[in-house]
């Protein structure tokens, strides 16, 4: 007759019927003993791992609480640094003296924030003729993820014509990165303005071999 060991106990009470047909034995089944020892070892390892994870999590939380929080000015400086180090590609529109009216109209349609710099308010005012003083040197409209930049046509020699009233505007980013893009796009292009430093940062412009106008501007 097979021997039923009372060590075969699950969680909870043993059924009375099982007690009737079982009898104690002096030796525990070796396989059962090995299984129980392995179970204890696994449980011990799990508890140890849980304790280590708890300690690590608690240490991280304590370090986070103890660390001084970043001030508003520091956070703003971080964002400004990030903005000057990334490169964006946006449309740039050119107008024949009515840039302000056009951008104010777009502002009324799209909302957001409109910034306008006229020639008379810029560092180049003394180098521009009187008829250009009220014209827009640069305007920028931002509304959510939408962004449009624009200016009046101010070049003394080149004439404005339908077809060259807009261009692709690469701005921000590091000078080295924009210089590399400028050189790549210069292949077969007409370089209208070599990339060089201005009062607002580096600036350059070209018409690529497909007739598309590009402008490049970096921060100071």
Coordinates of N, CA and C in Angstrom, one line a residue:
X1 N 0.9 -1.2 0.0 CA 0.0 0.0 0.0 C 0.9 1.2 0.0
X2 N 0.6 2.2 -0.8 CA 1.4 3.4 -0.9 C 1.3 4.2 0.4
X3 N 2.4 4.9 0.8 CA 2.4 5.6 2.0 C 2.1 7.1 1.7
X4 N 1.1 7.6 2.3 CA 0.7 9.0 2.2 C 1.3 9.8 3.3
X5 N 2.1 10.7 3.0 CA 2.8 11.5 4.0 C 2.0 12.7 4.4
X6 N 2.0 13.0 5.7 CA 1.3 14.2 6.1 C 2.0 15.5 5.7
X7 N 3.2 15.4 5.1 CA 3.8 16.7 4.7 C 3.2 17.2 3.4
X8 N 2.3 16.4 2.8 CA 1.6 16.9 1.6 C 0.5 17.8 2.0
X9 N 0.8 18.9 2.5 CA -0.2 19.8 3.1 C -0.2 21.1 2.2
X10 N -1.3 21.4 1.7 CA -1.4 22.7 1.0 C -1.8 23.8 2.0
X11 N -2.0 25.0 1.6 CA -2.4 26.0 2.5 C -3.9 25.7 2.9
X12 N -4.2 25.9 4.1 CA -5.5 25.6 4.6 C -5.5 24.3 5.4
X13 N -6.7 23.9 5.8 CA -6.8 22.6 6.5 C -6.9 21.4 5.6
X14 N -6.4 20.3 6.1 CA -6.4 19.0 5.4 C -7.8 18.4 5.5
X15 N -8.2 17.9 4.4 CA -9.5 17.2 4.4 C -9.5 16.1 5.4
X16 N -10.6 15.9 6.2 CA -10.7 14.8 7.2 C -10.5 13.4 6.5
X17 N -11.0 13.3 5.3 CA -10.9 12.1 4.6 C -9.5 11.7 4.3
X18 N -8.6 12.7 4.0 CA -7.2 12.4 3.7 C -6.5 12.0 5.0
X19 N -6.9 12.5 6.1 CA -6.3 12.1 7.4 C -6.6 10.6 7.7
X20 N -7.8 10.2 7.3 CA -8.2 8.8 7.6 C -7.3 7.8 6.8
X21 N -7.0 8.2 5.6 CA -6.2 7.3 4.8 C -4.7 7.5 4.8
X22 N -4.3 8.4 5.7 CA -2.9 8.7 5.7 C -2.3 8.3 7.1
X23 N -1.0 8.0 7.0 CA -0.4 7.7 8.3 C 1.0 8.3 8.3
X24 N 1.4 8.7 9.5 CA 2.7 9.4 9.5 C 3.9 8.4 9.2
X25 N 4.9 9.0 8.6 CA 6.1 8.2 8.2 C 7.3 8.9 8.9
X26 N 8.2 8.1 9.2 CA 9.4 8.6 9.8 C 10.3 9.4 8.9
X27 N 10.4 9.0 7.6 CA 11.3 9.6 6.7 C 10.4 10.4 5.6
X28 N 10.9 11.6 5.4 CA 10.2 12.4 4.4 C 10.8 12.0 3.0
X29 N 9.9 12.0 2.0 CA 10.3 11.6 0.7 C 11.5 12.6 0.2
X30 N 12.6 12.0 -0.2 CA 13.8 12.9 -0.6 C 13.5 13.9 -1.6
X31 N 12.6 13.5 -2.6 CA 12.3 14.4 -3.7 C 11.5 15.6 -3.1
X32 N 10.6 15.3 -2.2 CA 9.8 16.3 -1.6 C 10.6 17.3 -0.8
X33 N 11.6 16.7 0.0 CA 12.5 17.5 0.8 C 13.3 18.5 -0.1
X34 N 13.8 17.9 -1.3 CA 14.6 18.8 -2.2 C 13.7 19.9 -2.8
X35 N 12.5 19.5 -3.1 CA 11.6 20.5 -3.6 C 11.3 21.6 -2.7
X36 N 11.1 21.3 -1.4 CA 10.8 22.2 -0.3 C 12.0 23.2 -0.1
X37 N 13.3 22.6 -0.1 CA 14.5 23.4 0.1 C 14.7 24.4 -1.1
X38 N 14.4 23.9 -2.3 CA 14.5 24.8 -3.4 C 13.5 25.9 -3.4
X39 N 12.3 25.6 -2.9 CA 11.3 26.6 -2.7 C 11.7 27.7 -1.7
X40 N 12.3 27.2 -0.6 CA 12.8 28.2 0.4 C 13.9 29.1 -0.2
X41 N 14.8 28.5 -0.9 CA 15.9 29.2 -1.5 C 15.4 30.3 -2.5
X42 N 14.4 29.9 -3.3 CA 13.8 30.8 -4.3 C 13.1 32.0 -3.6
X43 N 12.4 31.6 -2.5 CA 11.7 32.7 -1.7 C 12.7 33.6 -1.1
X44 N 13.8 33.1 -0.6 CA 14.8 33.9 0.1 C 15.4 34.9 -1.0
X45 N 15.7 34.3 -2.2 CA 16.3 35.2 -3.2 C 15.4 36.3 -3.6
X46 N 14.1 35.9 -3.7 CA 13.1 36.9 -4.1 C 13.0 38.0 -3.1
X47 N 13.0 37.6 -1.8 CA 12.9 38.6 -0.8 C 14.1 39.5 -0.8
X48 N 15.3 38.9 -1.0 CA 16.5 39.7 -1.0 C 16.5 40.7 -2.2
X49 N 16.0 40.3 -3.4 CA 15.9 41.2 -4.5 C 14.9 42.3 -4.3
X50 N 13.8 41.9 -3.6 CA 12.8 43.0 -3.3 C 13.4 44.0 -2.4
X51 N 14.1 43.5 -1.3 CA 14.7 44.5 -0.4 C 15.7 45.4 -1.1
X52 N 16.5 44.8 -2.0 CA 17.5 45.7 -2.7 C 16.8 46.7 -3.6
X53 N 15.7 46.3 -4.2 CA 15.0 47.2 -5.1 C 14.4 48.3 -4.2
X54 N 13.8 48.0 -3.1 CA 13.2 49.0 -2.2 C 14.3 50.0 -1.7
X55 N 15.4 49.5 -1.3 CA 16.5 50.4 -0.8 C 16.9 51.3 -1.9
X56 N 17.1 50.8 -3.2 CA 17.5 51.6 -4.3 C 16.5 52.7 -4.6
X57 N 15.2 52.3 -4.6 CA 14.1 53.2 -4.9 C 14.1 54.3 -3.8
X58 N 14.2 53.9 -2.5 CA 14.2 54.8 -1.4 C 15.3 55.8 -1.5
X59 N 16.5 55.3 -1.9 CA 17.7 56.2 -2.0 C 17.5 57.2 -3.1
X60 N 16.9 56.7 -4.2 CA 16.7 57.6 -5.3 C 15.7 58.7 -4.9
X61 N 14.6 58.3 -4.2 CA 13.6 59.3 -3.8 C 14.2 60.3 -2.8
X62 N 15.1 59.8 -1.9 CA 15.7 60.7 -0.9 C 16.6 61.7 -1.6
X63 N 17.4 61.2 -2.6 CA 18.3 62.1 -3.4 C 17.5 63.2 -4.1
X64 N 16.3 62.8 -4.7 CA 15.5 63.7 -5.4 C 14.9 64.8 -4.5
X65 N 14.5 64.4 -3.3 CA 14.0 65.3 -2.3 C 15.0 66.3 -1.8
X66 N 16.2 65.7 -1.6 CA 17.3 66.5 -1.1 C 17.9 67.5 -2.1
X67 N 17.8 67.1 -3.4 CA 18.4 68.0 -4.4 C 17.6 69.3 -4.5
X68 N 18.3 70.4 -4.7 CA 17.6 71.7 -4.8 C 16.8 71.8 -6.1
X69 N 15.6 72.3 -6.1 CA 14.8 72.3 -7.3 C 15.3 73.4 -8.2
X70 N 15.1 73.3 -9.5 CA 15.6 74.3 -10.5 C 14.7 75.5 -10.4
X71 N 15.3 76.7 -10.3 CA 14.5 77.9 -10.3 C 13.9 78.2 -11.6
X72 N 12.9 79.1 -11.6 CA 12.3 79.4 -12.8 C 13.2 80.0 -13.9
X73 N 14.1 80.9 -13.4 CA 15.1 81.5 -14.3 C 16.0 80.5 -14.9
X74 N 16.5 79.5 -14.1 CA 17.3 78.5 -14.6 C 16.6 77.6 -15.6
X75 N 15.3 77.3 -15.3 CA 14.6 76.5 -16.3 C 14.4 77.3 -17.6
X76 N 14.2 78.6 -17.5 CA 14.0 79.4 -18.7 C 15.3 79.4 -19.5
X77 N 16.4 79.6 -18.8 CA 17.7 79.6 -19.4 C 18.0 78.3 -20.2
X78 N 17.6 77.1 -19.5 CA 17.7 75.8 -20.2 C 16.9 75.8 -21.4
X79 N 15.7 76.3 -21.4 CA 14.9 76.2 -22.6 C 15.5 77.1 -23.7
X80 N 16.0 78.3 -23.3 CA 16.6 79.2 -24.3 C 17.8 78.5 -24.9
X81 N 18.6 77.8 -24.1 CA 19.8 77.2 -24.7 C 19.4 76.1 -25.6
X82 N 18.3 75.3 -25.3 CA 17.8 74.3 -26.2 C 17.3 74.9 -27.5
X83 N 16.6 76.0 -27.4 CA 16.0 76.6 -28.6 C 17.1 77.1 -29.5
X84 N 18.2 77.6 -29.0 CA 19.3 78.1 -29.8 C 20.1 77.0 -30.4
X85 N 20.0 75.8 -29.9 CA 20.9 74.7 -30.4 C 20.1 73.8 -31.3
X86 N 18.9 74.0 -31.5 CA 18.1 73.1 -32.5 C 17.9 73.9 -33.8
X87 N 17.7 73.2 -34.8 CA 17.5 73.9 -36.1 C 16.1 73.6 -36.6
X88 N 15.4 74.7 -37.0 CA 14.0 74.6 -37.5 C 13.9 75.0 -38.9
X89 N 13.0 74.4 -39.6 CA 12.7 74.7 -41.0 C 11.3 75.3 -41.1
X90 N 11.2 76.6 -41.5 CA 9.9 77.2 -41.5 C 9.8 78.1 -42.8
X91 N 8.6 78.5 -43.2 CA 8.5 79.3 -44.4 C 8.9 80.8 -44.0
X92 N 9.5 81.5 -45.0 CA 9.8 82.9 -44.8 C 9.2 83.6 -46.0
X93 N 8.4 84.6 -45.7 CA 7.7 85.3 -46.8 C 8.3 86.7 -47.0
X94 N 8.3 87.2 -48.2 CA 8.9 88.5 -48.6 C 7.8 89.3 -49.2
X95 N 7.7 90.6 -48.8 CA 6.6 91.5 -49.2 C 7.2 92.7 -49.8
X96 N 6.4 93.4 -50.6 CA 6.8 94.6 -51.3 C 6.2 95.8 -50.5
X97 N 6.7 96.0 -49.3 CA 6.3 97.1 -48.5 C 5.1 96.9 -47.6
X98 N 4.4 95.8 -47.8 CA 3.2 95.6 -47.0 C 3.3 94.4 -46.0
X99 N 4.5 94.1 -45.6 CA 4.7 93.0 -44.7 C 4.0 93.1 -43.4
X100 N 4.0 94.4 -42.8 CA 3.3 94.6 -41.5 C 1.8 94.3 -41.6
X101 N 1.2 94.8 -42.7 CA -0.3 94.5 -42.9 C -0.6 93.0 -43.1
X102 N 0.3 92.4 -43.8 CA 0.1 90.9 -44.1 C 0.2 90.1 -42.8
X103 N 1.2 90.4 -42.0 CA 1.5 89.7 -40.8 C 0.4 90.0 -39.7
X104 N -0.1 91.2 -39.7 CA -1.2 91.5 -38.8 C -2.4 90.8 -39.2
X105 N -2.6 90.6 -40.5 CA -3.8 89.8 -41.0 C -3.7 88.4 -40.6
X106 N -2.5 87.8 -40.8 CA -2.3 86.4 -40.4 C -2.4 86.2 -38.9
X107 N -2.0 87.2 -38.1 CA -2.1 87.2 -36.7 C -3.6 87.2 -36.3
X108 N -4.4 88.0 -36.9 CA -5.8 88.0 -36.6 C -6.5 86.7 -37.0
X109 N -6.0 85.9 -37.9 CA -6.5 84.7 -38.3 C -6.1 83.5 -37.5
X110 N -4.8 83.5 -37.2 CA -4.1 82.4 -36.5 C -4.0 82.6 -35.0
X111 N -4.0 83.8 -34.5 CA -3.8 84.1 -33.1 C -2.3 84.0 -32.8
X112 N -2.0 83.7 -31.6 CA -0.6 83.6 -31.2 C 0.1 84.9 -30.9
X113 N 1.4 84.9 -31.0 CA 2.2 86.1 -30.7 C 2.9 86.6 -31.9
X114 N 2.8 87.9 -32.2 CA 3.5 88.5 -33.4 C 4.6 89.5 -32.9
X115 N 5.8 89.3 -33.4 CA 6.9 90.2 -33.1 C 7.3 90.8 -34.4
X116 N 7.5 92.2 -34.3 CA 7.9 92.9 -35.5 C 9.0 93.8 -35.2
X117 N 10.0 93.8 -36.1 CA 11.2 94.7 -36.0 C 11.3 95.5 -37.2
X118 N 11.1 96.8 -37.1 CA 11.2 97.7 -38.2 C 12.7 98.2 -38.4
X119 N 13.0 98.6 -39.6 CA 14.3 99.1 -39.9 C 14.7 100.2 -39.0
X120 N 13.9 101.1 -38.7 CA 14.2 102.3 -37.9 C 14.5 101.9 -36.4
X121 N 14.1 100.7 -36.0 CA 14.4 100.3 -34.7 C 15.5 99.3 -34.6
X122 N 16.2 99.1 -35.7 CA 17.3 98.1 -35.7 C 18.7 98.7 -35.8
X123 N 19.7 98.0 -35.5 CA 21.1 98.5 -35.6 C 21.5 98.9 -37.0
X124 N 20.8 98.5 -38.0 CA 21.2 98.9 -39.4 C 20.5 100.1 -39.9
X125 N 19.8 100.8 -39.1 CA 18.9 102.0 -39.5 C 19.8 103.0 -40.2
X126 N 21.0 103.3 -39.7 CA 21.9 104.3 -40.3 C 22.4 103.9 -41.6
X127 N 22.3 102.7 -42.0 CA 22.8 102.2 -43.3 C 21.7 102.0 -44.3
X128 N 20.5 102.3 -44.0 CA 19.4 102.2 -44.9 C 18.8 103.5 -45.3
X129 N 18.3 103.6 -46.5 CA 17.7 104.9 -47.0 C 16.5 105.2 -46.2
X130 N 16.1 106.5 -46.4 CA 14.9 107.0 -45.6 C 13.6 106.3 -46.0
X131 N 13.5 105.9 -47.2 CA 12.2 105.2 -47.6 C 12.1 103.8 -47.1
X132 N 13.2 103.3 -46.5 CA 13.1 101.9 -45.9 C 12.9 101.9 -44.4
X133 N 12.9 103.1 -43.7 CA 12.9 103.2 -42.3 C 11.6 102.6 -41.7
X134 N 10.5 102.7 -42.3 CA 9.2 102.2 -41.8 C 9.0 100.8 -42.2
X135 N 9.8 100.2 -43.1 CA 9.6 98.9 -43.5 C 10.0 97.9 -42.5
X136 N 9.6 96.6 -42.6 CA 9.8 95.6 -41.7 C 11.1 94.8 -42.0
X137 N 12.0 94.8 -41.0 CA 13.3 94.1 -41.2 C 13.1 92.6 -40.9
X138 N 12.2 92.3 -39.9 CA 11.9 90.9 -39.7 C 10.6 90.9 -38.8
X139 N 9.8 89.9 -39.1 CA 8.6 89.7 -38.3 C 8.4 88.2 -38.1
X140 N 7.9 87.8 -37.0 CA 7.8 86.4 -36.6 C 6.4 86.2 -35.9
X141 N 5.7 85.3 -36.4 CA 4.4 84.9 -35.8 C 4.4 83.5 -35.4
X142 N 4.1 83.2 -34.1 CA 4.1 81.9 -33.5 C 2.7 81.7 -32.9
X143 N 2.1 80.6 -33.3 CA 0.8 80.2 -32.7 C 0.8 78.7 -32.6
X144 N 1.0 78.2 -31.3 CA 1.1 76.8 -31.1 C 2.3 76.2 -31.9
X145 N 2.1 75.2 -32.7 CA 3.2 74.7 -33.5 C 3.3 75.4 -34.9
X146 N 2.5 76.4 -35.1 CA 2.6 77.1 -36.4 C 3.6 78.3 -36.2
X147 N 4.4 78.5 -37.3 CA 5.4 79.6 -37.2 C 5.6 80.1 -38.6
X148 N 5.5 81.5 -38.8 CA 5.8 82.1 -40.1 C 6.7 83.3 -39.8
X149 N 7.7 83.5 -40.6 CA 8.6 84.6 -40.5 C 8.5 85.4 -41.8
X150 N 8.8 86.7 -41.8 CA 8.6 87.5 -43.0 C 9.4 88.8 -42.9
X151 N 9.5 89.5 -44.0 CA 10.1 90.8 -44.0 C 9.7 91.5 -45.3
X152 N 9.9 92.8 -45.3 CA 9.8 93.6 -46.6 C 11.0 93.3 -47.5
X153 N 10.9 93.5 -48.8 CA 12.0 93.4 -49.7 C 12.9 94.6 -49.6
X154 N 14.1 94.5 -49.1 CA 15.0 95.6 -48.8 C 16.2 95.6 -49.7
X155 N 16.5 94.7 -50.5 CA 17.7 94.7 -51.3 C 17.8 95.8 -52.3
X156 N 18.9 96.6 -52.3 CA 18.9 97.8 -53.2 C 19.0 97.4 -54.7
X157 N 19.5 96.3 -55.0 CA 19.7 95.9 -56.5 C 18.8 94.9 -57.0
X158 N 18.6 93.8 -56.3 CA 17.7 92.8 -56.8 C 16.2 93.2 -56.7
X159 N 15.5 92.9 -57.8 CA 14.1 93.3 -57.8 C 13.2 92.1 -57.4
X160 N 12.1 92.5 -56.8 CA 11.2 91.6 -56.3 C 10.3 91.1 -57.5
X161 N 10.0 89.9 -57.6 CA 9.1 89.3 -58.6 C 8.3 88.2 -58.1
X162 N 7.1 87.9 -58.6 CA 6.3 86.8 -58.2 C 7.1 85.5 -58.4
X163 N 7.2 84.7 -57.4 CA 8.0 83.5 -57.5 C 9.2 83.5 -56.6
X164 N 9.7 84.7 -56.2 CA 10.7 84.8 -55.2 C 10.2 85.5 -53.9
X165 N 9.0 85.4 -53.7 CA 8.4 86.0 -52.5 C 8.4 85.1 -51.3
X166 N 8.8 83.9 -51.5 CA 8.9 83.0 -50.3 C 10.1 82.1 -50.4
X167 N 10.6 81.6 -49.3 CA 11.8 80.8 -49.3 C 11.7 79.8 -48.1
X168 N 12.6 78.9 -48.0 CA 12.8 78.0 -46.9 C 13.8 78.6 -45.9
X169 N 13.4 78.7 -44.6 CA 14.1 79.4 -43.6 C 14.7 78.4 -42.6
X170 N 16.0 78.2 -42.6 CA 16.7 77.4 -41.6 C 17.2 78.3 -40.5
X171 N 16.7 78.1 -39.3 CA 17.1 79.0 -38.3 C 17.5 78.2 -37.0
X172 N 18.2 78.9 -36.1 CA 18.7 78.3 -34.9 C 19.8 77.4 -35.2
X173 N 20.0 76.4 -34.3 CA 21.1 75.4 -34.5 C 22.5 76.0 -34.3
X174 N 23.5 75.1 -34.4 CA 24.9 75.6 -34.2 C 25.4 76.0 -35.6
X175 N 26.3 77.0 -35.5 CA 26.9 77.5 -36.8 C 27.6 76.4 -37.6
X176 N 28.2 75.5 -37.0 CA 28.9 74.4 -37.7 C 27.9 73.6 -38.5
X177 N 26.7 73.3 -37.9 CA 25.7 72.5 -38.6 C 25.1 73.2 -39.8
X178 N 24.8 74.5 -39.6 CA 24.2 75.3 -40.7 C 25.3 75.5 -41.8
X179 N 26.5 75.7 -41.4 CA 27.6 75.8 -42.4 C 27.7 74.6 -43.3
X180 N 27.6 73.4 -42.7 CA 27.6 72.2 -43.5 C 26.4 72.1 -44.4
X181 N 25.2 72.5 -43.9 CA 24.0 72.4 -44.8 C 24.2 73.5 -45.9
X182 N 24.7 74.6 -45.6 CA 24.9 75.7 -46.6 C 25.8 75.2 -47.7
X183 N 26.9 74.5 -47.4 CA 27.9 74.1 -48.4 C 27.2 72.9 -49.2
X184 N 26.4 72.1 -48.6 CA 25.8 71.0 -49.3 C 24.8 71.5 -50.4
X185 N 24.0 72.5 -49.9 CA 23.0 73.1 -50.8 C 23.6 74.0 -51.8
X186 N 24.9 74.4 -51.6 CA 25.5 75.3 -52.6 C 25.9 74.6 -53.9
X187 N 25.8 73.3 -53.9 CA 26.2 72.5 -55.1 C 25.2 72.9 -56.3
X188 N 25.8 73.7 -57.3 CA 25.0 74.1 -58.4 C 24.1 75.3 -58.1
X189 N 24.2 75.9 -56.9 CA 23.3 77.0 -56.5 C 23.9 78.4 -56.8
X190 N 23.0 79.4 -56.8 CA 23.4 80.8 -56.9 C 23.5 81.3 -55.5
X191 N 24.7 81.6 -55.0 CA 24.9 82.1 -53.6 C 24.6 83.6 -53.7
X192 N 23.5 84.0 -53.1 CA 23.2 85.5 -53.2 C 23.8 86.2 -52.0
X193 N 23.9 85.5 -50.8 CA 24.5 86.1 -49.6 C 25.4 85.1 -49.0
X194 N 26.7 85.2 -49.0 CA 27.6 84.2 -48.3 C 27.3 84.2 -46.8
X195 N 27.5 83.0 -46.2 CA 27.2 82.8 -44.8 C 28.2 83.6 -44.0
X196 N 27.8 84.6 -43.3 CA 28.8 85.4 -42.5 C 28.1 86.1 -41.3
X197 N 28.8 86.6 -40.4 CA 28.2 87.1 -39.1 C 27.6 88.5 -39.4
X198 N 26.4 88.7 -38.8 CA 25.7 89.9 -38.8 C 25.4 90.3 -37.3
X199 N 24.7 91.4 -37.1 CA 24.5 91.9 -35.7 C 23.6 90.9 -34.9
X200 N 22.8 90.1 -35.7 CA 21.8 89.2 -35.0 C 22.3 87.7 -35.0
X201 N 23.5 87.5 -35.6 CA 24.0 86.1 -35.8 C 24.5 85.9 -37.2
X202 N 24.8 84.7 -37.5 CA 25.3 84.4 -38.9 C 24.1 84.4 -39.8
X203 N 24.3 84.9 -41.1 CA 23.3 84.9 -42.1 C 23.8 84.6 -43.4
X204 N 23.1 83.8 -44.2 CA 23.4 83.5 -45.6 C 22.2 83.2 -46.4
X205 N 22.3 83.3 -47.7 CA 21.1 82.9 -48.5 C 21.6 82.4 -49.9
X206 N 20.8 81.5 -50.5 CA 21.2 81.0 -51.8 C 19.9 80.6 -52.5
X207 N 20.0 80.5 -53.8 CA 19.0 79.9 -54.7 C 19.5 78.5 -55.2
X208 N 18.9 77.4 -54.8 CA 19.5 76.1 -55.1 C 19.3 75.8 -56.6
X209 N 19.9 74.7 -57.1 CA 19.9 74.4 -58.5 C 18.5 74.1 -59.1
X210 N 17.5 74.0 -58.2 CA 16.1 73.8 -58.6 C 15.3 75.1 -58.5
X211 N 16.0 76.2 -58.2 CA 15.3 77.5 -58.2 C 14.7 77.8 -56.8
X212 N 14.9 77.0 -55.8 CA 14.3 77.2 -54.5 C 15.2 78.1 -53.7
X213 N 14.7 79.2 -53.1 CA 15.5 80.1 -52.3 C 15.6 79.6 -50.8
X214 N 16.8 79.6 -50.3 CA 17.0 79.2 -48.9 C 17.7 80.4 -48.1
X215 N 17.3 80.5 -46.8 CA 17.9 81.5 -46.0 C 18.4 80.7 -44.7
X216 N 19.6 81.2 -44.2 CA 20.2 80.5 -43.1 C 20.5 81.6 -42.0
X217 N 20.0 81.3 -40.8 CA 20.2 82.3 -39.7 C 20.5 81.5 -38.4
X218 N 21.6 81.9 -37.7 CA 21.9 81.3 -36.4 C 21.8 82.4 -35.3
X219 N 21.7 81.9 -34.1 CA 21.7 82.9 -33.0 C 23.1 83.5 -32.8
X220 N 23.2 84.5 -31.9 CA 24.5 85.1 -31.7 C 25.5 84.2 -31.2

